[in-house]
Amino acid sequence: MGAAVVALVIIVAIGVLVLSLSVRLVQQYQCGVVFRFGRVLERIRQPGFHLIIPVADRMVRVSMQTTVIGVPAQGVITRDNVTLTVDAVVYYRVVDPVKVLVNVRDYPSAVLQVAQTALRSVIGKADLDTLLRDRDRINAELKAVIDAPTEKPWGLLIERVEVKDVSLPEGMKRSMSRQAEAERERRARVIAADGEFQASRRLADASRAMADTPGAYQLRLLQTVVDVAAEKNSTLVMPFPVELLRFFDEVARGSREAAPSAGRGGSREPQVSGGQHPAEQATPAGPVLGPVTENVAAAAADGDGRRGRTTG
């Protein structure tokens, strides 16, 4: 009786040991790959409770979650010979657990090495402006380059690749700052010039509208006076129309043109010997300059004669 109990206990213990060696639990985010005597079984164990043959089978669990790895900063020379430091981040997950276990050893490290090589290659083919401006295209190229050797041979899917940071030299940063400042100044000048052009067109339209209505000039003048007087200063500025200056200029020009034409149209006075004008001909009292001058000269001569006779 005692021997039977011992044998039963031994059998139960062996059964529990075999059961413990046969039971495998696969989590929801995992897949199980069973190796039987070193050979991979085709059927992939899905999440749940599974039994395997002890000693003959060995199950390896592979995580199907998305894995994130950071690519260390890489010193890269761009296509336009600018030295900079770039780092990135890679998101990938396993799509074929058998290939991940059979075709590659330590696949996280392999993905990291491929990402570093691809980062250097892609950044070296792009110039600095493209790297800073079109980051999405650089990320797409990195994803394509990393995904090519990893998806079909290794059973990995590169979900996303992003350039995380671009570190520029201090000299390049100063140069870019000066360039951005010059660009902003150029835009400001263009906008100011465009505003002046539009304002000139509006002023031209306003001048044409005011030319059709003569009273508009006076109203505009009064409005200007009101605007100036509203500043509460002791000086009152009165605008002077430019058209009035033009009117005076035209009148003066017309008078200057009329004087020579009148001289050419009158009778020509005779010339006397010596080339002098008759009005300038010498007389006893002096040159004759006009009727008033002749009377003054005659009176002076008469007075001199009286004084001479009285004295005599």
mmCIF file of C-alpha atoms in Angstrom:
data_model
loop_
_atom_site.group_PDB
_atom_site.id
_atom_site.type_symbol
_atom_site.label_atom_id
_atom_site.label_comp_id
_atom_site.label_asym_id
_atom_site.label_seq_id
_atom_site.Cartn_x
_atom_site.Cartn_y
_atom_site.Cartn_z
ATOM 1 C CA MET A 1 0.000 0.000 0.000
ATOM 2 C CA GLY A 2 2.787 2.370 0.875
ATOM 3 C CA ALA A 3 4.674 1.577 -2.334
ATOM 4 C CA ALA A 4 1.588 2.279 -4.413
ATOM 5 C CA VAL A 5 1.116 5.666 -2.793
ATOM 6 C CA VAL A 6 4.753 6.573 -3.420
ATOM 7 C CA ALA A 7 4.501 5.509 -7.056
ATOM 8 C CA LEU A 8 1.319 7.555 -7.464
ATOM 9 C CA VAL A 9 2.975 10.575 -5.980
ATOM 10 C CA ILE A 10 5.949 10.161 -8.315
ATOM 11 C CA ILE A 11 3.663 9.843 -11.334
ATOM 12 C CA VAL A 12 1.732 12.940 -10.330
ATOM 13 C CA ALA A 13 4.969 14.872 -9.829
ATOM 14 C CA ILE A 14 6.251 13.809 -13.239
ATOM 15 C CA GLY A 15 2.935 14.793 -14.794
ATOM 16 C CA VAL A 16 3.020 18.210 -13.186
ATOM 17 C CA LEU A 17 6.617 18.694 -14.338
ATOM 18 C CA VAL A 18 5.793 17.667 -17.894
ATOM 19 C CA LEU A 19 2.722 19.903 -17.886
ATOM 20 C CA SER A 20 4.737 22.832 -16.638
ATOM 21 C CA LEU A 21 7.277 22.259 -19.384
ATOM 22 C CA SER A 22 4.545 21.980 -22.012
ATOM 23 C CA VAL A 23 2.397 25.000 -21.129
ATOM 24 C CA ARG A 24 3.237 28.293 -22.826
ATOM 25 C CA LEU A 25 1.367 31.586 -22.538
ATOM 26 C CA VAL A 26 1.530 34.117 -25.353
ATOM 27 C CA GLN A 27 0.545 37.705 -24.562
ATOM 28 C CA GLN A 28 -1.761 39.808 -26.724
ATOM 29 C CA TYR A 29 1.105 41.891 -28.149
ATOM 30 C CA GLN A 30 3.240 38.800 -28.929
ATOM 31 C CA CYS A 31 3.472 35.958 -31.413
ATOM 32 C CA GLY A 32 5.060 32.574 -30.676
ATOM 33 C CA VAL A 33 7.452 30.774 -33.003
ATOM 34 C CA VAL A 34 8.007 27.077 -32.199
ATOM 35 C CA PHE A 35 11.260 25.326 -33.033
ATOM 36 C CA ARG A 36 10.988 21.502 -33.038
ATOM 37 C CA PHE A 37 14.395 19.866 -32.931
ATOM 38 C CA GLY A 38 15.810 23.111 -34.343
ATOM 39 C CA ARG A 39 13.378 23.445 -37.225
ATOM 40 C CA VAL A 40 10.753 26.178 -37.425
ATOM 41 C CA LEU A 41 7.154 25.047 -37.468
ATOM 42 C CA GLU A 42 4.997 26.831 -40.030
ATOM 43 C CA ARG A 43 2.164 27.592 -37.673
ATOM 44 C CA ILE A 44 2.617 30.785 -35.694
ATOM 45 C CA ARG A 45 1.228 30.669 -32.167
ATOM 46 C CA GLN A 46 -1.233 33.492 -31.630
ATOM 47 C CA PRO A 47 -1.908 35.117 -28.249
ATOM 48 C CA GLY A 48 -3.349 32.697 -25.718
ATOM 49 C CA PHE A 49 -2.638 29.389 -23.960
ATOM 50 C CA HIS A 50 -0.580 26.792 -25.914
ATOM 51 C CA LEU A 51 0.964 23.368 -25.311
ATOM 52 C CA ILE A 52 4.255 22.216 -26.744
ATOM 53 C CA ILE A 53 6.186 18.955 -26.561
ATOM 54 C CA PRO A 54 8.743 19.145 -23.771
ATOM 55 C CA VAL A 55 12.373 18.758 -24.737
ATOM 56 C CA ALA A 56 11.478 18.494 -28.437
ATOM 57 C CA ASP A 57 9.892 21.958 -28.857
ATOM 58 C CA ARG A 58 11.147 25.415 -27.950
ATOM 59 C CA MET A 59 8.950 28.506 -28.235
ATOM 60 C CA VAL A 60 10.332 32.011 -28.810
ATOM 61 C CA ARG A 61 8.014 34.967 -28.238
ATOM 62 C CA VAL A 62 8.360 37.971 -30.540
ATOM 63 C CA SER A 63 6.875 41.344 -29.637
ATOM 64 C CA MET A 64 4.635 42.836 -32.349
ATOM 65 C CA GLN A 65 4.575 46.297 -30.775
ATOM 66 C CA THR A 66 5.981 49.358 -32.486
ATOM 67 C CA THR A 67 9.540 49.968 -31.360
ATOM 68 C CA VAL A 68 11.153 53.391 -31.249
ATOM 69 C CA ILE A 69 14.915 53.843 -31.523
ATOM 70 C CA GLY A 70 16.853 57.066 -31.536
ATOM 71 C CA VAL A 71 19.596 57.495 -34.098
ATOM 72 C CA PRO A 72 22.629 59.162 -32.476
ATOM 73 C CA ALA A 73 23.788 62.509 -33.846
ATOM 74 C CA GLN A 74 25.749 62.085 -37.059
ATOM 75 C CA GLY A 75 28.234 64.572 -38.498
ATOM 76 C CA VAL A 76 27.211 65.060 -42.124
ATOM 77 C CA ILE A 77 28.413 67.220 -45.034
ATOM 78 C CA THR A 78 25.549 68.376 -47.255
ATOM 79 C CA ARG A 79 25.642 68.661 -51.024
ATOM 80 C CA ASP A 80 26.524 72.361 -50.790
ATOM 81 C CA ASN A 81 29.493 71.572 -48.488
ATOM 82 C CA VAL A 82 27.949 72.622 -45.179
ATOM 83 C CA THR A 83 29.030 70.617 -42.135
ATOM 84 C CA LEU A 84 26.228 69.956 -39.652
ATOM 85 C CA THR A 85 25.072 67.438 -37.061
ATOM 86 C CA VAL A 86 21.795 65.573 -37.554
ATOM 87 C CA ASP A 87 19.961 63.066 -35.398
ATOM 88 C CA ALA A 88 16.734 61.191 -36.100
ATOM 89 C CA VAL A 89 14.187 58.794 -34.663
ATOM 90 C CA VAL A 90 12.918 55.558 -36.276
ATOM 91 C CA TYR A 91 9.576 53.807 -35.643
ATOM 92 C CA TYR A 92 9.345 50.165 -36.759
ATOM 93 C CA ARG A 93 7.474 46.946 -35.951
ATOM 94 C CA VAL A 94 7.709 43.249 -36.750
ATOM 95 C CA VAL A 95 5.443 41.912 -39.501
ATOM 96 C CA ASP A 96 7.029 38.449 -39.960
ATOM 97 C CA PRO A 97 8.311 36.926 -36.697
ATOM 98 C CA VAL A 98 9.904 33.963 -38.467
ATOM 99 C CA LYS A 99 12.154 36.144 -40.637
ATOM 100 C CA VAL A 100 13.035 38.298 -37.657
ATOM 101 C CA LEU A 101 14.311 35.267 -35.771
ATOM 102 C CA VAL A 102 15.862 33.341 -38.639
ATOM 103 C CA ASN A 103 17.236 35.896 -41.092
ATOM 104 C CA VAL A 104 18.791 38.474 -38.754
ATOM 105 C CA ARG A 105 20.484 38.367 -35.397
ATOM 106 C CA ASP A 106 19.711 41.140 -32.911
ATOM 107 C CA TYR A 107 17.416 43.006 -35.252
ATOM 108 C CA PRO A 108 17.133 46.212 -33.101
ATOM 109 C CA SER A 109 20.874 46.759 -33.452
ATOM 110 C CA ALA A 110 20.706 45.960 -37.165
ATOM 111 C CA VAL A 111 17.933 48.529 -37.694
ATOM 112 C CA LEU A 112 19.973 51.132 -35.821
ATOM 113 C CA GLN A 113 23.029 50.591 -38.005
ATOM 114 C CA VAL A 114 20.964 50.790 -41.197
ATOM 115 C CA ALA A 115 19.337 54.001 -39.956
ATOM 116 C CA GLN A 116 22.707 55.634 -39.278
ATOM 117 C CA THR A 117 24.000 54.731 -42.728
ATOM 118 C CA ALA A 118 20.817 55.907 -44.438
ATOM 119 C CA LEU A 119 20.858 59.190 -42.509
ATOM 120 C CA ARG A 120 24.370 59.979 -43.690
ATOM 121 C CA SER A 121 23.547 59.012 -47.264
ATOM 122 C CA VAL A 122 20.308 60.981 -47.606
ATOM 123 C CA ILE A 123 21.549 64.137 -45.885
ATOM 124 C CA GLY A 124 24.707 64.090 -47.997
ATOM 125 C CA LYS A 125 22.607 64.219 -51.178
ATOM 126 C CA ALA A 126 20.503 67.203 -50.081
ATOM 127 C CA ASP A 127 21.504 70.828 -49.703
ATOM 128 C CA LEU A 128 21.004 72.895 -46.572
ATOM 129 C CA ASP A 129 17.972 74.830 -47.812
ATOM 130 C CA THR A 130 16.132 71.634 -48.715
ATOM 131 C CA LEU A 131 16.961 70.081 -45.341
ATOM 132 C CA LEU A 132 15.600 73.066 -43.452
ATOM 133 C CA ARG A 133 12.625 73.845 -45.688
ATOM 134 C CA ASP A 134 11.385 70.505 -47.050
ATOM 135 C CA ARG A 135 11.728 68.241 -44.018
ATOM 136 C CA ASP A 136 8.858 65.979 -45.099
ATOM 137 C CA ARG A 137 10.636 64.966 -48.298
ATOM 138 C CA ILE A 138 13.819 64.167 -46.373
ATOM 139 C CA ASN A 139 11.836 62.008 -43.943
ATOM 140 C CA ALA A 140 10.157 60.148 -46.815
ATOM 141 C CA GLU A 141 13.502 59.446 -48.456
ATOM 142 C CA LEU A 142 14.929 58.185 -45.164
ATOM 143 C CA LYS A 143 11.951 55.872 -44.680
ATOM 144 C CA ALA A 144 12.318 54.450 -48.191
ATOM 145 C CA VAL A 145 16.062 53.887 -47.803
ATOM 146 C CA ILE A 146 15.734 52.179 -44.406
ATOM 147 C CA ASP A 147 12.666 50.143 -45.389
ATOM 148 C CA ALA A 148 14.261 48.630 -48.507
ATOM 149 C CA PRO A 149 16.730 46.252 -46.777
ATOM 150 C CA THR A 150 14.581 45.527 -43.725
ATOM 151 C CA GLU A 151 11.028 44.741 -44.861
ATOM 152 C CA LYS A 152 11.297 41.673 -47.095
ATOM 153 C CA PRO A 153 14.607 40.159 -45.895
ATOM 154 C CA TRP A 154 14.114 40.805 -42.181
ATOM 155 C CA GLY A 155 10.325 40.954 -41.790
ATOM 156 C CA LEU A 156 10.329 44.498 -40.374
ATOM 157 C CA LEU A 157 8.141 47.428 -41.365
ATOM 158 C CA ILE A 158 9.536 50.940 -40.995
ATOM 159 C CA GLU A 159 6.480 52.963 -40.058
ATOM 160 C CA ARG A 160 8.015 56.385 -39.709
ATOM 161 C CA VAL A 161 11.357 58.179 -39.776
ATOM 162 C CA GLU A 162 11.827 61.763 -38.651
ATOM 163 C CA VAL A 163 14.816 64.067 -38.529
ATOM 164 C CA LYS A 164 14.715 65.269 -34.952
ATOM 165 C CA ASP A 165 17.316 68.023 -34.809
ATOM 166 C CA VAL A 166 19.734 69.815 -37.129
ATOM 167 C CA SER A 167 22.676 71.494 -35.411
ATOM 168 C CA LEU A 168 24.407 74.216 -37.447
ATOM 169 C CA PRO A 169 27.787 75.856 -36.818
ATOM 170 C CA GLU A 170 27.727 79.296 -35.187
ATOM 171 C CA GLY A 171 29.145 80.983 -38.280
ATOM 172 C CA MET A 172 26.405 79.489 -40.430
ATOM 173 C CA LYS A 173 23.762 80.625 -37.947
ATOM 174 C CA ARG A 174 25.027 84.211 -38.131
ATOM 175 C CA SER A 175 25.093 84.098 -41.921
ATOM 176 C CA MET A 176 21.531 82.792 -42.033
ATOM 177 C CA SER A 177 20.430 85.508 -39.620
ATOM 178 C CA ARG A 178 21.917 88.209 -41.839
ATOM 179 C CA GLN A 179 20.304 86.636 -44.878
ATOM 180 C CA ALA A 180 16.905 86.514 -43.171
ATOM 181 C CA GLU A 181 17.268 90.133 -42.076
ATOM 182 C CA ALA A 182 18.159 91.249 -45.606
ATOM 183 C CA GLU A 183 15.218 89.293 -46.997
ATOM 184 C CA ARG A 184 12.844 90.944 -44.514
ATOM 185 C CA GLU A 185 14.195 94.371 -45.411
ATOM 186 C CA ARG A 186 13.752 93.649 -49.107
ATOM 187 C CA ARG A 187 10.152 92.611 -48.545
ATOM 188 C CA ALA A 188 9.498 95.731 -46.498
ATOM 189 C CA ARG A 189 10.859 97.949 -49.265
ATOM 190 C CA VAL A 190 8.829 96.165 -51.906
ATOM 191 C CA ILE A 191 5.670 96.500 -49.827
ATOM 192 C CA ALA A 192 6.367 100.193 -49.199
ATOM 193 C CA ALA A 193 6.996 100.810 -52.909
ATOM 194 C CA ASP A 194 3.812 98.971 -53.804
ATOM 195 C CA GLY A 195 1.906 101.091 -51.305
ATOM 196 C CA GLU A 196 3.346 104.278 -52.799
ATOM 197 C CA PHE A 197 2.368 103.119 -56.267
ATOM 198 C CA GLN A 198 -1.194 102.368 -55.224
ATOM 199 C CA ALA A 199 -1.424 105.678 -53.369
ATOM 200 C CA SER A 200 -0.205 107.563 -56.452
ATOM 201 C CA ARG A 201 -2.865 105.903 -58.578
ATOM 202 C CA ARG A 202 -5.554 106.831 -56.053
ATOM 203 C CA LEU A 203 -4.282 110.412 -55.922
ATOM 204 C CA ALA A 204 -4.333 110.598 -59.709
ATOM 205 C CA ASP A 205 -7.932 109.367 -59.724
ATOM 206 C CA ALA A 206 -8.813 111.901 -57.028
ATOM 207 C CA SER A 207 -7.181 114.743 -58.962
ATOM 208 C CA ARG A 208 -9.155 113.853 -62.069
ATOM 209 C CA ALA A 209 -12.366 113.758 -60.068
ATOM 210 C CA MET A 210 -11.590 117.133 -58.464
ATOM 211 C CA ALA A 211 -10.731 118.631 -61.859
ATOM 212 C CA ASP A 212 -14.274 117.915 -63.029
ATOM 213 C CA THR A 213 -15.675 119.827 -60.032
ATOM 214 C CA PRO A 214 -14.020 123.256 -59.511
ATOM 215 C CA GLY A 215 -15.452 123.639 -56.014
ATOM 216 C CA ALA A 216 -13.696 120.488 -54.850
ATOM 217 C CA TYR A 217 -10.331 122.292 -54.681
ATOM 218 C CA GLN A 218 -11.743 124.897 -52.315
ATOM 219 C CA LEU A 219 -13.381 122.243 -50.149
ATOM 220 C CA ARG A 220 -10.151 120.295 -50.000
ATOM 221 C CA LEU A 221 -8.273 123.467 -49.038
ATOM 222 C CA LEU A 222 -10.691 124.167 -46.215
ATOM 223 C CA GLN A 223 -10.431 120.576 -45.010
ATOM 224 C CA THR A 224 -6.644 120.866 -44.917
ATOM 225 C CA VAL A 225 -6.898 124.070 -42.898
ATOM 226 C CA VAL A 226 -9.232 122.340 -40.437
ATOM 227 C CA ASP A 227 -6.825 119.413 -40.071
ATOM 228 C CA VAL A 228 -3.894 121.739 -39.403
ATOM 229 C CA ALA A 229 -5.855 123.896 -36.950
ATOM 230 C CA ALA A 230 -6.888 120.818 -34.975
ATOM 231 C CA GLU A 231 -3.296 120.377 -33.735
ATOM 232 C CA LYS A 232 -3.741 123.338 -31.300
ATOM 233 C CA ASN A 233 -0.656 125.210 -32.444
ATOM 234 C CA SER A 234 -0.110 128.905 -33.014
ATOM 235 C CA THR A 235 1.088 128.513 -36.593
ATOM 236 C CA LEU A 236 -1.484 128.277 -39.356
ATOM 237 C CA VAL A 237 -0.300 126.827 -42.625
ATOM 238 C CA MET A 238 -2.192 128.000 -45.694
ATOM 239 C CA PRO A 239 -1.682 125.786 -48.723
ATOM 240 C CA PHE A 240 -0.842 127.676 -51.891
ATOM 241 C CA PRO A 241 -2.209 126.046 -55.065
ATOM 242 C CA VAL A 242 0.439 125.130 -57.582
ATOM 243 C CA GLU A 243 -1.974 126.040 -60.392
ATOM 244 C CA LEU A 244 -1.852 129.682 -59.280
ATOM 245 C CA LEU A 245 1.929 129.727 -59.614
ATOM 246 C CA ARG A 246 1.585 128.239 -63.073
ATOM 247 C CA PHE A 247 -0.920 130.981 -63.958
ATOM 248 C CA PHE A 248 1.497 133.733 -62.909
ATOM 249 C CA ASP A 249 4.285 132.013 -64.821
ATOM 250 C CA GLU A 250 2.207 131.883 -67.996
ATOM 251 C CA VAL A 251 1.206 135.546 -67.660
ATOM 252 C CA ALA A 252 4.832 136.639 -67.189
ATOM 253 C CA ARG A 253 5.949 134.531 -70.133
ATOM 254 C CA GLY A 254 3.218 136.041 -72.341
ATOM 255 C CA SER A 255 4.228 139.618 -71.403
ATOM 256 C CA ARG A 256 7.863 138.877 -72.207
ATOM 257 C CA GLU A 257 6.883 137.500 -75.603
ATOM 258 C CA ALA A 258 4.582 140.483 -76.365
ATOM 259 C CA ALA A 259 7.262 143.168 -75.726
ATOM 260 C CA PRO A 260 9.725 142.075 -78.476
ATOM 261 C CA SER A 261 6.900 141.590 -80.976
ATOM 262 C CA ALA A 262 5.631 145.150 -80.349
ATOM 263 C CA GLY A 263 9.128 146.542 -80.911
ATOM 264 C CA ARG A 264 9.457 144.732 -84.210
ATOM 265 C CA GLY A 265 5.995 145.834 -85.441
ATOM 266 C CA GLY A 266 6.446 149.680 -84.765
ATOM 267 C CA SER A 267 8.040 152.364 -87.035
ATOM 268 C CA ARG A 268 11.790 152.326 -87.139
ATOM 269 C CA GLU A 269 13.333 155.560 -85.843
ATOM 270 C CA PRO A 270 16.125 157.088 -87.909
ATOM 271 C CA GLN A 271 19.674 156.633 -86.848
ATOM 272 C CA VAL A 272 22.006 159.577 -86.502
ATOM 273 C CA SER A 273 25.705 159.836 -86.804
ATOM 274 C CA GLY A 274 27.675 158.060 -84.200
ATOM 275 C CA GLY A 275 25.134 155.212 -84.015
ATOM 276 C CA GLN A 276 23.097 156.940 -81.275
ATOM 277 C CA HIS A 277 19.326 156.864 -80.925
ATOM 278 C CA PRO A 278 17.535 160.204 -81.557
ATOM 279 C CA ALA A 279 16.290 160.176 -77.990
ATOM 280 C CA GLU A 280 19.882 159.933 -76.843
ATOM 281 C CA GLN A 281 21.187 162.769 -79.154
ATOM 282 C CA ALA A 282 23.240 165.299 -77.265
ATOM 283 C CA THR A 283 21.706 168.787 -76.707
ATOM 284 C CA PRO A 284 23.061 171.870 -74.964
ATOM 285 C CA ALA A 285 21.307 170.753 -71.812
ATOM 286 C CA GLY A 286 22.318 167.098 -72.187
ATOM 287 C CA PRO A 287 20.904 164.048 -73.881
ATOM 288 C CA VAL A 288 17.201 164.010 -74.671
ATOM 289 C CA LEU A 289 15.614 161.146 -72.750
ATOM 290 C CA GLY A 290 11.932 162.132 -73.082
ATOM 291 C CA PRO A 291 9.363 164.965 -72.952
ATOM 292 C CA VAL A 292 9.663 165.461 -69.214
ATOM 293 C CA THR A 293 13.429 165.523 -69.434
ATOM 294 C CA GLU A 294 13.327 168.160 -72.228
ATOM 295 C CA ASN A 295 11.176 170.528 -70.126
ATOM 296 C CA VAL A 296 13.471 170.146 -67.127
ATOM 297 C CA ALA A 297 16.522 170.799 -69.302
ATOM 298 C CA ALA A 298 14.948 173.967 -70.898
ATOM 299 C CA ALA A 299 14.027 175.392 -67.514
ATOM 300 C CA ALA A 300 17.554 174.791 -66.269
ATOM 301 C CA ALA A 301 19.030 176.582 -69.318
ATOM 302 C CA ASP A 302 16.662 179.560 -68.923
ATOM 303 C CA GLY A 303 17.589 179.908 -65.302
ATOM 304 C CA ASP A 304 21.301 179.875 -66.102
ATOM 305 C CA GLY A 305 20.768 182.613 -68.737
ATOM 306 C CA ARG A 306 18.899 184.870 -66.324
ATOM 307 C CA ARG A 307 21.568 184.465 -63.700
ATOM 308 C CA GLY A 308 24.210 185.314 -66.309
ATOM 309 C CA ARG A 309 22.413 188.484 -67.479
ATOM 310 C CA THR A 310 21.794 189.630 -63.959
ATOM 311 C CA THR A 311 25.366 189.164 -63.077
ATOM 312 C CA GLY A 312 26.510 191.049 -66.146
#
